[in-house]
Short mmCIF file of C-alpha atoms in Angstrom, two decimals:
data_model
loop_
_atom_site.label_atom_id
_atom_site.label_comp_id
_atom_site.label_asym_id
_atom_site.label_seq_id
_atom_site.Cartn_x
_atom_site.Cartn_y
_atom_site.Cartn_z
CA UNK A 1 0.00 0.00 0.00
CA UNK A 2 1.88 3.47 -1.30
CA UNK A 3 2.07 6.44 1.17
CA UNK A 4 1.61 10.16 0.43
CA UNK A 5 2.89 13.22 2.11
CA UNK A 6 3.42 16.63 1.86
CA UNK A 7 5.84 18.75 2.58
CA UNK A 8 4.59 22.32 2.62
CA UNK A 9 5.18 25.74 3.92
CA UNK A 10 3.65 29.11 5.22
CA UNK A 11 5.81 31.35 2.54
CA UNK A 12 8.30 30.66 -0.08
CA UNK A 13 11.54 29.66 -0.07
CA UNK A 14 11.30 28.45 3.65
CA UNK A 15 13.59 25.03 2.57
CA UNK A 16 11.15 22.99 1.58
CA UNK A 17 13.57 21.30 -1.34
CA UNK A 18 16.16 20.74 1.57
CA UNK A 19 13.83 18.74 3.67
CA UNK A 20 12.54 16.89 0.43
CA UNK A 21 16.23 16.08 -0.43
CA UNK A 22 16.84 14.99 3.06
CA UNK A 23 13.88 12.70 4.15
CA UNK A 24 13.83 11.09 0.03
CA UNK A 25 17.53 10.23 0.57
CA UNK A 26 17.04 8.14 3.90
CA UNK A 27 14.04 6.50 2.96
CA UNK A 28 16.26 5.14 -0.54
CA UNK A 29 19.12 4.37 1.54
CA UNK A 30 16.66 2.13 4.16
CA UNK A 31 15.48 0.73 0.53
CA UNK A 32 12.39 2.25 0.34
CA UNK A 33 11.02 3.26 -3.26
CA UNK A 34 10.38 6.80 -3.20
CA UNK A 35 8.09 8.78 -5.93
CA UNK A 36 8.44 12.94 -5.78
CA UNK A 37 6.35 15.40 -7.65
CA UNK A 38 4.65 18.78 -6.97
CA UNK A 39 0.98 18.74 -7.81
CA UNK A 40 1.10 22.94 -8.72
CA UNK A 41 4.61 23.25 -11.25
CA UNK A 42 6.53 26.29 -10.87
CA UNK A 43 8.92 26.39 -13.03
CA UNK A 44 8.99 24.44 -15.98
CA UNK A 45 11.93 25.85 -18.04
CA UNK A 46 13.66 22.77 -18.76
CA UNK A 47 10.43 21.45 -20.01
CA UNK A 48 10.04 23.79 -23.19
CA UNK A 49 11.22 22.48 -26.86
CA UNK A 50 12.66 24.29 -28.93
CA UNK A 51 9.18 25.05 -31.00
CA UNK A 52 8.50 26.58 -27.54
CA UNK A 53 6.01 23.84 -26.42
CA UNK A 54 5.88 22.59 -22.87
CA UNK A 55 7.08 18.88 -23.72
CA UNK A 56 5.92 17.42 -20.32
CA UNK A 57 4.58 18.47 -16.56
CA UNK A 58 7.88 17.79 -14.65
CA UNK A 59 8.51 20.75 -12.46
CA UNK A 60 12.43 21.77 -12.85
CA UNK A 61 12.45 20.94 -9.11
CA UNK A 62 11.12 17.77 -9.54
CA UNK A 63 13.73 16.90 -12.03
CA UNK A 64 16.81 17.86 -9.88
CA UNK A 65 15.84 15.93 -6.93
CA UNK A 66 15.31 13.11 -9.46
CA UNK A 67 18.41 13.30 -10.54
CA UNK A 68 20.22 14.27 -7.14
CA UNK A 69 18.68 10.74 -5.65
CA UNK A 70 19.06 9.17 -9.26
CA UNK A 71 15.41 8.49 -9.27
CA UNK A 72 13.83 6.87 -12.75
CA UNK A 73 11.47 8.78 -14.74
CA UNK A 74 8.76 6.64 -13.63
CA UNK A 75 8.90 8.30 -9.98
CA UNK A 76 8.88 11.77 -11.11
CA UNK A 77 5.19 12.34 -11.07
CA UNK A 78 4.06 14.79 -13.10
CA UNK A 79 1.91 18.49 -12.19
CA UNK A 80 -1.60 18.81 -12.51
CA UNK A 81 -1.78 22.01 -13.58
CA UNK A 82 1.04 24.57 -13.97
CA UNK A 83 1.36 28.28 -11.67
CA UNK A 84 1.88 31.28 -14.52
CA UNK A 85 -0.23 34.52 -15.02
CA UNK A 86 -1.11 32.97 -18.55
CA UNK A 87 -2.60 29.78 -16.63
CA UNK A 88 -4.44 31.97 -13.75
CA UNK A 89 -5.59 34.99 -16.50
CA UNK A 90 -7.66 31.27 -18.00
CA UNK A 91 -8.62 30.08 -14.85
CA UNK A 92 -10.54 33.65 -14.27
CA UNK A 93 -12.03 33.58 -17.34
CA UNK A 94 -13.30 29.85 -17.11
CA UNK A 95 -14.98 30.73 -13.76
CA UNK A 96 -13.41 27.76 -12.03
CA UNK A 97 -11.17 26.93 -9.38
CA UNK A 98 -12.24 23.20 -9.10
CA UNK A 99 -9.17 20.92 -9.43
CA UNK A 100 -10.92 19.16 -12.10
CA UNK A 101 -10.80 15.65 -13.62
CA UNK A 102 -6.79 15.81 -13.77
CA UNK A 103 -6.84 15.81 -10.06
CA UNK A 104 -8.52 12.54 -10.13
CA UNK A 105 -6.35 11.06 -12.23
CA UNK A 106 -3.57 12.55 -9.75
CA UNK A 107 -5.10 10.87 -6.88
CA UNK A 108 -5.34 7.77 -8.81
CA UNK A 109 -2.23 7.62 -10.06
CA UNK A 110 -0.61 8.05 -6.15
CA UNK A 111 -2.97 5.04 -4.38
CA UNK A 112 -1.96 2.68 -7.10
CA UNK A 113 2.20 2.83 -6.62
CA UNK A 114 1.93 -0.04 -5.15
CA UNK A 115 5.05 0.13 -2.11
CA UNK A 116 5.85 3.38 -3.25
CA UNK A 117 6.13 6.50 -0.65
CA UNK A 118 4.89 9.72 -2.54
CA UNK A 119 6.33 12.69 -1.46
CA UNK A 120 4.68 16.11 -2.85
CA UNK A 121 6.09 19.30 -2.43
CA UNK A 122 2.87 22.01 -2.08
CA UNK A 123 3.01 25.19 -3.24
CA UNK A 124 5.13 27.88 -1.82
CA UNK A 125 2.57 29.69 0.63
CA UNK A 126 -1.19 28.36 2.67
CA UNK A 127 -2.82 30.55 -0.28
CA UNK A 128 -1.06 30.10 -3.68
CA UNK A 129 -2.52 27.65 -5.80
CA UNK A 130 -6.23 28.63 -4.25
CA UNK A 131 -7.08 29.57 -7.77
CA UNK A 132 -6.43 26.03 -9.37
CA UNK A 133 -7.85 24.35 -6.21
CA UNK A 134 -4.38 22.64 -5.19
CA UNK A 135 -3.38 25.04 -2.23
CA UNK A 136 -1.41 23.35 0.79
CA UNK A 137 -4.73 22.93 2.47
CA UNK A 138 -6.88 21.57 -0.29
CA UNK A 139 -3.86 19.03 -0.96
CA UNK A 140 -3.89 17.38 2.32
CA UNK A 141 -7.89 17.19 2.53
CA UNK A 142 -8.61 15.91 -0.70
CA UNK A 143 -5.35 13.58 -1.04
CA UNK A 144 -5.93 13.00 3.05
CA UNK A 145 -2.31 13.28 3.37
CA UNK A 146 0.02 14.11 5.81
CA UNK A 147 1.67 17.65 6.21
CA UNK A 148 5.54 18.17 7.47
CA UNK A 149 6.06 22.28 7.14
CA UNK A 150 9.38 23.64 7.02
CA UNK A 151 9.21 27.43 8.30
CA UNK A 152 11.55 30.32 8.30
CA UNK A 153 12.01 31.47 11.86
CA UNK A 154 12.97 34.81 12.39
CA UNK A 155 11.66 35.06 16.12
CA UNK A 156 8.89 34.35 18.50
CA UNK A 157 6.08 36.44 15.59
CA UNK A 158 6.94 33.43 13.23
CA UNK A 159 4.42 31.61 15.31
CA UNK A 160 1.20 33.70 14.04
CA UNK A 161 1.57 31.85 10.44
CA UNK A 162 2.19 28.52 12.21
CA UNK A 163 -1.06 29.07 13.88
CA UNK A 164 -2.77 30.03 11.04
CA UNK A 165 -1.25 26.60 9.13
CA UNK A 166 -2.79 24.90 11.87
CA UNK A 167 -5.95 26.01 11.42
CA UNK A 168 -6.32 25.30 8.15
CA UNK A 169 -5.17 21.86 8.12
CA UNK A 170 -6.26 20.72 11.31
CA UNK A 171 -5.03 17.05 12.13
CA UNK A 172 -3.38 16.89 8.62
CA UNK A 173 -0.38 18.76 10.04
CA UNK A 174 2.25 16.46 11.44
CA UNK A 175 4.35 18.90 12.68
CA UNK A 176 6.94 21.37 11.69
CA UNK A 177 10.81 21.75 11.18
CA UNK A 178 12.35 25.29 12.04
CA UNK A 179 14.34 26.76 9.29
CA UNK A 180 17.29 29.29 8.61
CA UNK A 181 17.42 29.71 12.33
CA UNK A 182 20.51 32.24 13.80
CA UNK A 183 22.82 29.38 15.15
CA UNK A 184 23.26 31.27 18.26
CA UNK A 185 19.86 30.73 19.27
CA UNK A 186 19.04 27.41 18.45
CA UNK A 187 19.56 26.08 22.17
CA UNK A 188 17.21 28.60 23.62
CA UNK A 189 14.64 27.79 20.85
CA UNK A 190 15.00 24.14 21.76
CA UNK A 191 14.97 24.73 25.48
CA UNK A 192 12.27 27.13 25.71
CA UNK A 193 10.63 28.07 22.77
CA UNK A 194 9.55 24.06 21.75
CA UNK A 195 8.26 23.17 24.27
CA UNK A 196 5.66 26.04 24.09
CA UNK A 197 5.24 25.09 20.30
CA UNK A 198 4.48 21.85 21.67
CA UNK A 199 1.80 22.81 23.77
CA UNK A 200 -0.25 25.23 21.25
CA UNK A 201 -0.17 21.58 19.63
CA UNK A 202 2.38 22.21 17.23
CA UNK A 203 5.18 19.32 17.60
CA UNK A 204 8.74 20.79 16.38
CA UNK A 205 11.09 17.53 14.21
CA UNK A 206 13.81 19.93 14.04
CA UNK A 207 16.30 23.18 14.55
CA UNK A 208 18.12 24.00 11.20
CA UNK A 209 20.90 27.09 11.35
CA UNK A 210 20.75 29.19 8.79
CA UNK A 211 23.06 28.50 6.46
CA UNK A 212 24.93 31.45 3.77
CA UNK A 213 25.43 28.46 1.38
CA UNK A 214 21.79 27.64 0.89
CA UNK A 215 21.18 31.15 1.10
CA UNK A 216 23.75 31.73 -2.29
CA UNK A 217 23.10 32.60 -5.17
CA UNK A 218 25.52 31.40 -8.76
CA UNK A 219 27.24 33.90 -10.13
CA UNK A 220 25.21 32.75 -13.36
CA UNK A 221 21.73 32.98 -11.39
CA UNK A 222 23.32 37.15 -10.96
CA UNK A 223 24.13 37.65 -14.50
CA UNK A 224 20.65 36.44 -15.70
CA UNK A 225 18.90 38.98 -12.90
CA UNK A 226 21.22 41.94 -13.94
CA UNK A 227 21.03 41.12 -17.55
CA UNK A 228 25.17 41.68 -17.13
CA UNK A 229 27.63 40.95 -19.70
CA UNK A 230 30.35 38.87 -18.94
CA UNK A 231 33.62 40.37 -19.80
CA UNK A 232 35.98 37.65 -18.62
CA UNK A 233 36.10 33.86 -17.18
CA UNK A 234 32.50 32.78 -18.74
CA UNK A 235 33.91 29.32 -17.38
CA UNK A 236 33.58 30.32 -13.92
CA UNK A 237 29.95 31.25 -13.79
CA UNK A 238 29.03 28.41 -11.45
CA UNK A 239 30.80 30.22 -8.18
CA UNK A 240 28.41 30.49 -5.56
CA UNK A 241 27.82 34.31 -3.97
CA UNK A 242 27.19 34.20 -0.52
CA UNK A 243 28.09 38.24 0.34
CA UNK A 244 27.20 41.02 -1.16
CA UNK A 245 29.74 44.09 -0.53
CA UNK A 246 29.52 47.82 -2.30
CA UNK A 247 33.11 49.41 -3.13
CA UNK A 248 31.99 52.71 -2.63
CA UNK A 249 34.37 54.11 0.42
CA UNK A 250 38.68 54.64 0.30
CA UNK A 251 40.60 51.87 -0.90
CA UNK A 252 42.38 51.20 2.71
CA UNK A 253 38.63 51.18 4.29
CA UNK A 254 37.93 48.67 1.33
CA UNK A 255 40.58 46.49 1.88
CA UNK A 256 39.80 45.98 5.65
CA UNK A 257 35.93 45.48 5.05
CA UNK A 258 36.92 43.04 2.27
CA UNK A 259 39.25 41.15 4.30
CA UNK A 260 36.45 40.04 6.83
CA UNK A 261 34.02 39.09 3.87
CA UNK A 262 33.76 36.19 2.47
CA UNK A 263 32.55 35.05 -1.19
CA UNK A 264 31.19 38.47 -1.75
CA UNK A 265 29.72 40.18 -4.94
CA UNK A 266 31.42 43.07 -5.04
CA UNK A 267 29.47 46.40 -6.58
CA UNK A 268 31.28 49.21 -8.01
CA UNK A 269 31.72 51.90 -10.04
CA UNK A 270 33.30 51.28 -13.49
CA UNK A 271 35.73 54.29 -12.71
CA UNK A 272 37.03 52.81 -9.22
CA UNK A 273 39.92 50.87 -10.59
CA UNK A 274 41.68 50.93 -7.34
CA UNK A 275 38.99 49.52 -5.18
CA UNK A 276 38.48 46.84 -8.27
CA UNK A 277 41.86 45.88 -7.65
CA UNK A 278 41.30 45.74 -3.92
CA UNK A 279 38.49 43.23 -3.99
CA UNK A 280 40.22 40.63 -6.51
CA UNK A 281 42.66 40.11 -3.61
CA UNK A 282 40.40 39.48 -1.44
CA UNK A 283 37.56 36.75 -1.25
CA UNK A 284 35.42 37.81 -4.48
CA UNK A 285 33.69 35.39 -6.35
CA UNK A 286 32.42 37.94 -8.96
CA UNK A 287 33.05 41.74 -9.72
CA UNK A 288 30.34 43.52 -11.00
CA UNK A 289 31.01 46.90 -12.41
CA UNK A 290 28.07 49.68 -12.72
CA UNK A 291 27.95 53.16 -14.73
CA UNK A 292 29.76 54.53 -17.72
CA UNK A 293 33.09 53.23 -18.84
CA UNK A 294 34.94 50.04 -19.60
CA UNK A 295 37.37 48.62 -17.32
CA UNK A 296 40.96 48.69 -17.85
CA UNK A 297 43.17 45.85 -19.65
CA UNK A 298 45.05 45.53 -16.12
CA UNK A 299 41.69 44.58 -14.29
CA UNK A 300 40.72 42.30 -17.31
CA UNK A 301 44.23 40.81 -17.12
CA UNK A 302 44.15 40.41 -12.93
CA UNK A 303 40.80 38.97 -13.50
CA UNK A 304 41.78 35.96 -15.52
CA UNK A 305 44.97 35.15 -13.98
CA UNK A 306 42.41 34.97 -10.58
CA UNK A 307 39.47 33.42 -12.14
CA UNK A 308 36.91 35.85 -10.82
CA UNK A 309 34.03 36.50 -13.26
CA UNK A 310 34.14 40.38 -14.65
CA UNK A 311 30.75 41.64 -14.95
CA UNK A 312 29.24 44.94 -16.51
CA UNK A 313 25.90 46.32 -15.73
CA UNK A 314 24.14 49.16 -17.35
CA UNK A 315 22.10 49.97 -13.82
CA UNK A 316 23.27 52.19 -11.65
CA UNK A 317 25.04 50.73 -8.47
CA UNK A 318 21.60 51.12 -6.04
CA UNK A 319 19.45 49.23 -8.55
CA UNK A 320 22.43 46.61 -8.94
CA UNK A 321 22.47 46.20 -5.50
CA UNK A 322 18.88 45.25 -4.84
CA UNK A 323 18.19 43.42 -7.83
CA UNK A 324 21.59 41.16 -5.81
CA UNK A 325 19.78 41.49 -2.29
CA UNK A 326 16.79 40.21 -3.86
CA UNK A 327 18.38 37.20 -5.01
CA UNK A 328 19.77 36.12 -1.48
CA UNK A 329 17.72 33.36 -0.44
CA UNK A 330 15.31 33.37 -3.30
CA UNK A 331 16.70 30.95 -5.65
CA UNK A 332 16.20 27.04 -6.00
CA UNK A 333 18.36 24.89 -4.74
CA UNK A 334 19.28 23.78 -7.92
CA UNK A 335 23.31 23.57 -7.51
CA UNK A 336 24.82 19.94 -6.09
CA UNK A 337 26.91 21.15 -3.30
CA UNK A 338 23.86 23.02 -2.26
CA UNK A 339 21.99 19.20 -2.08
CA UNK A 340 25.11 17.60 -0.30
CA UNK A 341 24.76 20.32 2.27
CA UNK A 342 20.78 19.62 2.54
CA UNK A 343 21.44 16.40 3.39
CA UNK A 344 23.74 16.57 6.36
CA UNK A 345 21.52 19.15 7.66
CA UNK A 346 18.48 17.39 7.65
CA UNK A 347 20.43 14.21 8.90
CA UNK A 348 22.13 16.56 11.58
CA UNK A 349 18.87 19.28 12.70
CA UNK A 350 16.17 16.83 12.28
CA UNK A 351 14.51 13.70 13.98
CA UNK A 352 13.94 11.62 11.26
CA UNK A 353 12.97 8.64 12.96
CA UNK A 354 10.23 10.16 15.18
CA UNK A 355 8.93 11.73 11.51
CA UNK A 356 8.92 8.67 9.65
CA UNK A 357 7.05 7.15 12.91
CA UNK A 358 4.48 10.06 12.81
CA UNK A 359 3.90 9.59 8.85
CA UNK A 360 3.28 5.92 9.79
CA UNK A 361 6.65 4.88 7.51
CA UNK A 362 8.64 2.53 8.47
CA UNK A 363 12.23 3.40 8.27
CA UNK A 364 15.70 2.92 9.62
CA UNK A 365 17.57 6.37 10.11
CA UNK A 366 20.70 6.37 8.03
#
């Protein structure tokens, strides 16, 4: 008899795909056969042909977890319907937000896997996908699955959307796992703050820090945001950004800010060739240079011999900046040493054993 659960949360990017990553990869390594899919698709980019057609329903999510776990094609299961203003603008005019006969089909397709253990990731808030009848609510009543929410924690306010997720789904929620919490706190959150979680009938699996490489962004994911041309090391594009810092003050200040930074983005001017300079010696995984002007053949030459990623902007450095702030945390985890780290901290943050007994799976924790 298959299994089906959801992993939801109360906004996006809250590490839903972490927790997916982590939970799939024990249950495969205690041999269990694991199926993932996301009823509403996202993002379905790798999906298009080259006439432009959408060639199948496999979320781009879906597919990297497929192939992060090395899951067949078979237990990838395709979206029902597909989240884009094209999709909702029909959905208005059809006067409908009934799931529809593809939801049957859905539900079908999940009770008949035989052994399998579905595991559907819900939309990225309690009310998106409302208007094609699949939101994290109307999931777990009409599949009568299971709900494990991973949630953002910021501090003791992040409570007021747990309540509200608790309200709507009632004994469908299984409990929660605390996300992208400041490491310094997690043993006061543990000692105090779950056990009054517990009690308001919310039952914490786990404590994850936050973590800057989850939180990173590609130097690639940058240039597509900023539209930026790449004037050296095109090669390099995969470097992860964790730090964003703005050359904008004297060279010496530079130098000691950059020195205490880490895998920055650095932001400047295409005039300050001394404070470009600066932040190649230091730990910059791209340069991004803003205004009028080209840089100079010795920055272009420093660049290559250092393998950090030249870019040129045509925004002005505040625009540059937020477009990058913007990015921070906002991106899918679609980058493999971002999935190794998911795994150890699930494996490390999270009780997987008294999850899989709550679920009603039986599993060894690896």
């Amino acid at each position: 008899m298959s299994k089906t659960f959801l992993i939801g949360s109360c906004e996006p990017f809250s590490g839903k795909s972490a927790l997916v990553l982590g939970i799939a990869r024990n249950l495969i390594a205690s041999n269990q056969l694991v199926r993932f899919g996301k009823p509403l698709a996202t993002s379905l980019e790798l999906n298009v042909s080259e006439r432009g057609d959408i060639k199948d329903m496999i979320d781009d999510d879906v597919r990297f977890v497929g192939e992060t776990l090395k899951l067949t094609a078979e237990n990838l299961i395709p979206s029902i319907q597909f989240l884009a203003a094209s999709t909702a603008n029909k959905r208005i005019q059809d006067n409908t937000l009934d799931p529809g006969i593809k939801f049957n089909e859905f539900k079908l397709s999940l009770d008949s896997s035989g052994e399998a253990i579905n595991i559907l990731e819900a939309a990225g808030s309690l009310h998106e996908g409302l208007l094609y009848g699949l939101s994290l609510s109307q999931l777990a009543k009409g599949l009568n699955a299971k709900v494990l929410l991973a949630h953002f924690w910021q501090d003791s306010r992040s409570v007021e959307a747990l309540l509200e997720a608790k309200n709507q789904l009632g004994d469908h929620l299984s409990g929660v796992v605390l996300n992208a919490v400041n490491p310094d706190q997690i043993k006061d959150i543990k000692d105090n703050i779950v056990p009054s979680l517990k009690s308001l009938g919310l039952d914490v699996f786990g404590v994850m820090p936050r973590s800057p490489l989850l939180r990173s962004v590609t130097v690639e994911e940058l240039v597509r945001r900023l539209n930026a041309r790449v004037i050296c090391c095109s090669d390099r594009l995969e470097l992860m950004v964790e730090t964003l810092s703005i050359g904008a003050m004297s060279v010496n200040s530079a130098m000691e800010f950059f020195r205490r930074r880490r895998n920055m983005a650095v932001v400047t001017g295409a005039d300050r060739t001394d404070i470009q300079l600066a932040a190649l010696e230091a730990s910059t995984q791209c340069l991004i240079l803003t205004g009028a002007g080209e840089p100079l053949p010795q920055l272009i030459n420093r660049s290559e011999e250092l393998d950090v990623p030249l870019l040129k902007v045509d925004r002005d450095t505040l625009s540059t900046v937020e477009v990058i702030e913007q990015a921070f945390g906002h991106v899918r985890l679609h980058e493999t040493v971002k999935a190794t780290y998911a795994f150890r901290l699930v494996q490390e943050h999270c009780d997987l054993e008294r999850i899989f007994k709550t679920l009603g799976i039986s599993s060894s924790v690896h």
